[in-house]
Coordinates of C-alpha atoms in Angstrom, one line a residue:
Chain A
X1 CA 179.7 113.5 113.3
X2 CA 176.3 112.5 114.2
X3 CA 174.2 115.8 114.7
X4 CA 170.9 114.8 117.5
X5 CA 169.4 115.9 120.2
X6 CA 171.7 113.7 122.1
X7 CA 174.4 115.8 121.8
X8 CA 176.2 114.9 125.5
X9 CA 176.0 111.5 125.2
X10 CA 177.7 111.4 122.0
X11 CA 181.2 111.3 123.7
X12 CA 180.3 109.2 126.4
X13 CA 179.1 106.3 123.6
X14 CA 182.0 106.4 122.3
X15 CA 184.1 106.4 125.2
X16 CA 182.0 103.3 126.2
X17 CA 182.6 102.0 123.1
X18 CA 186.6 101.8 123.7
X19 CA 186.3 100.3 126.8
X20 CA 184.3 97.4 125.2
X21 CA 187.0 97.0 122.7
X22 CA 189.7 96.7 125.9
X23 CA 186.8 94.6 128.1
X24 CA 186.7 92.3 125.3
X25 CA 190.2 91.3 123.8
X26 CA 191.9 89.4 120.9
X27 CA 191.4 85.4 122.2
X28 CA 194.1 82.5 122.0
X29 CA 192.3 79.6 120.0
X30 CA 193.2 76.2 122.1
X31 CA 195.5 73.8 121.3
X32 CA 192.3 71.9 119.5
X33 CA 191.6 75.0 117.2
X34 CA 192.8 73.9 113.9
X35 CA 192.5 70.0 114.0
X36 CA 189.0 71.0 114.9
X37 CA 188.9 73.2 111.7
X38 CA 190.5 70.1 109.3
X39 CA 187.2 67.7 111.4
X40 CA 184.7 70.0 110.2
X41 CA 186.1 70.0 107.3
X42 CA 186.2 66.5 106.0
X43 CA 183.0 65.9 107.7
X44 CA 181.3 68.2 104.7
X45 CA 183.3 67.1 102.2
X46 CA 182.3 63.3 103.1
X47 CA 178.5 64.8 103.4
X48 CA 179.0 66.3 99.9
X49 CA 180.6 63.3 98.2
X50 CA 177.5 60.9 99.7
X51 CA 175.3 63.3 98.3
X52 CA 177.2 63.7 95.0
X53 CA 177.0 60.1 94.9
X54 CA 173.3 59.6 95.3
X55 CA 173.0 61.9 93.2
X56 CA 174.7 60.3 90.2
X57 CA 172.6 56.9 92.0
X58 CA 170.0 58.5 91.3
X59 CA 170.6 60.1 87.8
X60 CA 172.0 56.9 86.3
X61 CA 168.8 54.7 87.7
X62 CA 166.5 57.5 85.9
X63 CA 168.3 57.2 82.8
X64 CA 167.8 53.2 82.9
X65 CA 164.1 53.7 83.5
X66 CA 164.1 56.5 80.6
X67 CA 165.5 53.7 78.4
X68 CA 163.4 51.5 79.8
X69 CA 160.2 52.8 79.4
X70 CA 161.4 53.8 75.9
X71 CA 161.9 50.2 74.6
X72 CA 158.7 49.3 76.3
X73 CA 156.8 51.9 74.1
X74 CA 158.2 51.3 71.0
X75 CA 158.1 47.3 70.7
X76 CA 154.1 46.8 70.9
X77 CA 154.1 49.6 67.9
X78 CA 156.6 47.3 66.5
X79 CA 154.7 44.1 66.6
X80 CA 151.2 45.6 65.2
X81 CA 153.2 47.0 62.5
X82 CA 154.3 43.6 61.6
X83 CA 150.7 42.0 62.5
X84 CA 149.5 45.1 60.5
X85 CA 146.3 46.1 62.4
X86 CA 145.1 48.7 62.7
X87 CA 147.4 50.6 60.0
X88 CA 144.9 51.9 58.1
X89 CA 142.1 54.4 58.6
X90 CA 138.3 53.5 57.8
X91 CA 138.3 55.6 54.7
X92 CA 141.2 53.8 53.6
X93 CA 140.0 50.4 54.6
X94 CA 136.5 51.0 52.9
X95 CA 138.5 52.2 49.6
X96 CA 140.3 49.0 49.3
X97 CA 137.4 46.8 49.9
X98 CA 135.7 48.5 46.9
X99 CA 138.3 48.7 44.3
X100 CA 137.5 49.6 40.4
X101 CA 138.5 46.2 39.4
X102 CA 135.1 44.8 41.8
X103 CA 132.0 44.5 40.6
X104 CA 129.8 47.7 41.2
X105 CA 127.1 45.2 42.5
X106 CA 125.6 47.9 44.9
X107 CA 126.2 50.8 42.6
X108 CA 123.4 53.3 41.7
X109 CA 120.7 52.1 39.5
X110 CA 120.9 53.9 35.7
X111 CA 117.9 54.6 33.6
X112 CA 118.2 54.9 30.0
X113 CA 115.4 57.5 28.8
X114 CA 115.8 57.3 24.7
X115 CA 116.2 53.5 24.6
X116 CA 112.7 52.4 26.0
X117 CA 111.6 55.3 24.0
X118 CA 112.7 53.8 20.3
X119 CA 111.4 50.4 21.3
X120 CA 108.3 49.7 18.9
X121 CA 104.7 49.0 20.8
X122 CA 105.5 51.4 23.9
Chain B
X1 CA 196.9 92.4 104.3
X2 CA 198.7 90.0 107.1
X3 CA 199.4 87.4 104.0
X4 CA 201.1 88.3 100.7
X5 CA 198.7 87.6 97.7
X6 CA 200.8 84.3 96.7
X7 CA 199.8 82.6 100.1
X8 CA 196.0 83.0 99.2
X9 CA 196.9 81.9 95.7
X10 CA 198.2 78.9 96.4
X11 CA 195.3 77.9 99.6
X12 CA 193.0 78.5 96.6
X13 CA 194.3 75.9 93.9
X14 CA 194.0 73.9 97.0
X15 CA 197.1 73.9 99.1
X16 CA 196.5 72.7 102.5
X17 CA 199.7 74.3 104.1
X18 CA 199.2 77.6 102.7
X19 CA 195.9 77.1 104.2
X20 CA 197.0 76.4 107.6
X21 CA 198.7 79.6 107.7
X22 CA 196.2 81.5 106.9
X23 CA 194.6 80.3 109.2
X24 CA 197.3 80.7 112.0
X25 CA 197.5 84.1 111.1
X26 CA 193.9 85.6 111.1
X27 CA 192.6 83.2 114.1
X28 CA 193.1 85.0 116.8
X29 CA 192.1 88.8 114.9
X30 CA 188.7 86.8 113.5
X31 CA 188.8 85.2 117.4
X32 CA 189.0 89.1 118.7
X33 CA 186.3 90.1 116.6
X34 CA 184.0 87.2 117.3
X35 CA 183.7 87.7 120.8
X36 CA 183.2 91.5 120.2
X37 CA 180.6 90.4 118.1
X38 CA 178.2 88.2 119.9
X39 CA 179.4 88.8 123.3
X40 CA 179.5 85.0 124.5
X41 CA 182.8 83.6 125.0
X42 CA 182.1 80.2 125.2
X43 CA 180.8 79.8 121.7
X44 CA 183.9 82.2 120.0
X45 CA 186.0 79.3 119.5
X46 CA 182.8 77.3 117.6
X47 CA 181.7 80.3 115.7
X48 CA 185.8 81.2 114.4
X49 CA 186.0 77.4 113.1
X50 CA 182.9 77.7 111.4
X51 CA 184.4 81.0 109.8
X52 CA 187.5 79.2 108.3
X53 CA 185.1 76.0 107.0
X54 CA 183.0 78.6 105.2
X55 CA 186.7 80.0 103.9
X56 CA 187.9 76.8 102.8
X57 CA 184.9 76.0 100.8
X58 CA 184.3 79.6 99.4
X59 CA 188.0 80.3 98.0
X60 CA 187.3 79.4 94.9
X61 CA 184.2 81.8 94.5
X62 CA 187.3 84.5 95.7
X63 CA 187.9 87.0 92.1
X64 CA 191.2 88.3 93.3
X65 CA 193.5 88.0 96.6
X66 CA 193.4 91.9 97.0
X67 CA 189.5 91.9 98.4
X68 CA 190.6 88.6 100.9
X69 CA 190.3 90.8 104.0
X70 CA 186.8 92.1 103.5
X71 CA 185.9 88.9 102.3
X72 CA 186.7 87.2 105.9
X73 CA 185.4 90.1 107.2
X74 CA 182.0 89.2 105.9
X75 CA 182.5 85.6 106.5
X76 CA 183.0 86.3 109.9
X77 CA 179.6 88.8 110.4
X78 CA 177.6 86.2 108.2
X79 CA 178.5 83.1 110.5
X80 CA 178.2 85.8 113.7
X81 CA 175.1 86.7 112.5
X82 CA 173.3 83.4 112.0
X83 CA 175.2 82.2 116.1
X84 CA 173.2 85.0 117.0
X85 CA 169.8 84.3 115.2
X86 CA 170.2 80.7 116.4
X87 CA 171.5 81.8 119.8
X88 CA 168.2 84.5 120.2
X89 CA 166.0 81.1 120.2
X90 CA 167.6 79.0 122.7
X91 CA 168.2 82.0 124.9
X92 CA 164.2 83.0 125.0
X93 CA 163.7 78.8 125.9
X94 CA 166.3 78.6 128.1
X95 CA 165.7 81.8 130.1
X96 CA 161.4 80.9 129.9
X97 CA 163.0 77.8 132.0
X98 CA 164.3 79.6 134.7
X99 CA 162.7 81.8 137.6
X100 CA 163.9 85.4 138.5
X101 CA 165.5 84.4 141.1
X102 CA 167.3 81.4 139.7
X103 CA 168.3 83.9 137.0
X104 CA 169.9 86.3 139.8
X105 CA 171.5 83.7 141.7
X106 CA 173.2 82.6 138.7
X107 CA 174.5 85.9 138.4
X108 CA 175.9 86.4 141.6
X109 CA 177.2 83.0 141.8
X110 CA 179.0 83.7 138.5
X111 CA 180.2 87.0 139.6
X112 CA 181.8 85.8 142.8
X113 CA 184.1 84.1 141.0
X114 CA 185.3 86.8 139.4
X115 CA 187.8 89.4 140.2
X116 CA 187.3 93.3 140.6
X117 CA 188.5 94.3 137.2
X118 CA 187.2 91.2 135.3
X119 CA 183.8 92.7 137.1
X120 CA 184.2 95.5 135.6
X121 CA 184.4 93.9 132.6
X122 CA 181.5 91.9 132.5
X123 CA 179.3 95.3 134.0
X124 CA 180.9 97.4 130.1
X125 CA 180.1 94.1 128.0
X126 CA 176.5 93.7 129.9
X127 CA 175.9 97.4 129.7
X128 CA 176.7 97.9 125.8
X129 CA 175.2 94.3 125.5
X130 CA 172.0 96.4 126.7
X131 CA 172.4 99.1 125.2
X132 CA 172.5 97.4 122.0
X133 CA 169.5 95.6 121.9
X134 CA 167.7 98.4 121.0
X135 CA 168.7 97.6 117.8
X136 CA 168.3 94.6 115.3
X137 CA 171.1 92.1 115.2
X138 CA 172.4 93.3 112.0
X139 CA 172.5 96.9 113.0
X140 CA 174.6 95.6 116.1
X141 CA 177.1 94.1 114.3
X142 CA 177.6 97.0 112.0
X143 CA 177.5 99.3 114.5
X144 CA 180.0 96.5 116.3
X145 CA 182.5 96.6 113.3
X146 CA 182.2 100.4 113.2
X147 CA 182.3 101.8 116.2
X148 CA 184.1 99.1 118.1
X149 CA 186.2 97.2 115.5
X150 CA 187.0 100.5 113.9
X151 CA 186.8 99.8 110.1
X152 CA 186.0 102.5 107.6
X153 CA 183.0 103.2 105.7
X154 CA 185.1 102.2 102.4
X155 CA 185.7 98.6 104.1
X156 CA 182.3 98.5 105.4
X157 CA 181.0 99.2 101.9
X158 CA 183.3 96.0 100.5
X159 CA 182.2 93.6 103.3
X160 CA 178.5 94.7 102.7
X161 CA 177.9 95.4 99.2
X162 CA 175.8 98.5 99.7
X163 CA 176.9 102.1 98.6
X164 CA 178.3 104.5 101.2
X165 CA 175.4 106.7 101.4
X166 CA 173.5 103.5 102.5
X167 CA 175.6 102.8 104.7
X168 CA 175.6 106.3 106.2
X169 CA 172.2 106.1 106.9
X170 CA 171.8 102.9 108.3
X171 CA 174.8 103.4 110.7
X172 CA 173.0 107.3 111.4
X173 CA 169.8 105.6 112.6
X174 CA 171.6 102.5 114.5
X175 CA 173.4 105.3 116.7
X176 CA 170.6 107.1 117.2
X177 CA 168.6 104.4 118.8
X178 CA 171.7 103.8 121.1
X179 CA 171.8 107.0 122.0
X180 CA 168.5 106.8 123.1
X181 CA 169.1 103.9 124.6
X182 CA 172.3 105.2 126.3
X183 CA 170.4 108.5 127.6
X184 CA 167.7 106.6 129.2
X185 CA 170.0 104.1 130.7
X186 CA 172.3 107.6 132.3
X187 CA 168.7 108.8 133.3
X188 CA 168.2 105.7 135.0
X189 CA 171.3 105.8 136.7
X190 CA 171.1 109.3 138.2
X191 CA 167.5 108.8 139.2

C-alpha cells in the first residue's frame, strides 16, 4: 500500500496502530457531561446577546449623533440665508451696485472729434 | 448514520430534545475518538463538550442531514486540533518548570499506580505518542483518523475538503516520516 524503503516496518506500524486503538478505548462521559454541554451553551448565547445588544447601543447612539450633527450643519446655512450674507459672489455684488439705471459717473471719458472741428474760430 | 435524518431535522429548527439525543448517541464515539486524538484523558471530557457547543451553534450552516457524520467528524478534529495547539504551549511552560528528575519521578510515581496491563497501555499510547511527533499536528490527526480510527479516504475527503489525490499524498508522506521514526525507534531498541 505504501511502497518505501521501510518495507518491514510497514506491518509492524500497523500492528501498533491496532493496539493503540484497544489501549485507548470508547470513554463514558460522567454524569455531568450534558448539563455541562447546556452551561456552555447559554454562557455564549448570553455572551452573544450582550454583544448583540451593544451593538444595537452602539448603532442607535451613532445614528442620533448622525442626525445630530446633521441638524447642527444645516441650521447656521439656514440662518445666513435668511440674514442673506454672503449669498452673492463679488461679480455679482459689484453688478448690482452699478446698475444701468445709475449714473455712469465713473464711466470712460468720450471725445467728440467732428464737433470741436465745426465750431467757428478753432 | 446512528440518527435517522428527521432527528437532525428537527435539532436544527431548534429542538432541544432532539438535540439531547444526539448528543447521547455520538458522545461516547466523539469521547472514543477524542482521546485517540490528543492522547490526554483528562481534558477528553472538556474537548467532547466543546465539540457539541460548536454543533449546536453550527447546525444551521448544515446543507443536508446526509453529510451530519463527516461534519462532526470535522468538528471534532477542528476542536482537537486547536486542544492540541493550545496544549503544545502550556506543555513546553510547564515541562521548562520542572527538572529531569522531577519529570522521572513523576513518572514512576504515576506508573506505580497502575496495573501491569494498564502499563502496557500507557508504554503503546507513549510509544505512538513518540512516534508521532515526527510529524505536525495535523498530519497526526489525519494519520490518527486513518490509520487508527479507520475511516476511508472518501470520508476523509468529506471531513477535509481536499481531493483524494491530495489526500493520498499527504497521508503518503505522514507515514513515511513514522516509519522513519518507527525504524529508528526498533534500532534503538535492539541496540
Amino acid at each position: 500500500m505504501y511502497p518505501g524503503d521501510h518495507g518491514n516496518h510497514e506491518e509492524e506500524l500497523d500492528a501498533l496502530f491496532r493496539a493503540y486503538r484497544e489501549a485507548c478505548p470508547d470513554r463514558e462521559p460522567g454524569v455531568n457531561f450534558m448539563p455541562g454541554v447546556w452551561q456552555r451553551i447559554e454562557a455564549q448565547q448570553r455572551n452573544t446577546f450582550s454583544f448583540l445588544h451593544m451593538a444595537q447601543a452602539f448603532a442607535t447612539a451613532a445614528v442620533a449623533a448622525t442626525l445630530a450633527l446633521g441638524v447642527y450643519l444645516y441650521l447656521p446655512q439656514n440662518s445666513s440665508a435668511r440674514a442673506g450674507a454672503y449669498q452673492q459672489n463679488y461679480l455679482e455684488a459689484l453688478a448690482d451696485a452699478n446698475s444701468v439705471e445709475t449714473p455712469d459717473i465713473v464711466g470712460p471719458l468720450r471725445l467728440d472729434l467732428r464737433q470741436s472741428a465745426n465750431q467757428p474760430g478753432r | 448514520m446512528l440518527v435517522d435524518f428527521e432527528l437532525i431535522e428537527r435539532a436544527q429548527r431548534g429542538d432541544s430534545a432532539a438535540f439531547n439525543e444526539i448528543v447521547q448517541v455520538y458522545r461516547k464515539r466523539i469521547m472514543g475518538t477524542i482521546t485517540r486524538l490528543i492522547a490526554r484523558t483528562e481534558d477528553v471530557e472538556d474537548v467532547a463538550q466543546e465539540v457539541f457547543v460548536r454543533l449546536y451553534f453550527s447546525l444551521d450552516q448544515l446543507r443536508t442531514p446526509k453529510v451530519f457524520e463527516p461534519w462532526l467528524y470535522r468538528l471534532t478534529v477542528n476542536a482537537a486540533y486547536d486542544y492540541l495547539r493550545k496544549q503544545r504551549r502550556r506543555h513546553e511552560f510547564r515541562m521548562s518548570d520542572l527538572s529531569e528528575q522531577q519529570v522521572m519521578l513523576a513518572d514512576a510515581a504515576a506508573g506505580g499506580k497502575a496495573d501491569h496491563d494498564e502499563q502496557q497501555q500507557k508504554r503503546i499510547r507513549e510509544a505512538v505518542d513518540s512516534m508521532l511527533g515526527a510529524v505536525s499536528e495535523a498530519d497526526r490527526l489525519l494519520l490518527m483518523l486513518k490509520e487508527v480510527e479507520g475511516l476511508s479516504l472518501k470520508e476523509l475527503e468529506k471531513i477535509y475538503k481536499v481531493n483524494e489525490n491530495a489526500l493520498k499524498v499527504r497521508l503518503f508522506r505522514a507515514r513515511q516520516r513514522v516509519l522513519k521514526a518507527f525504524g529508528a525507534s526498533a534500532q534503538g531498541q535492539a541496540g
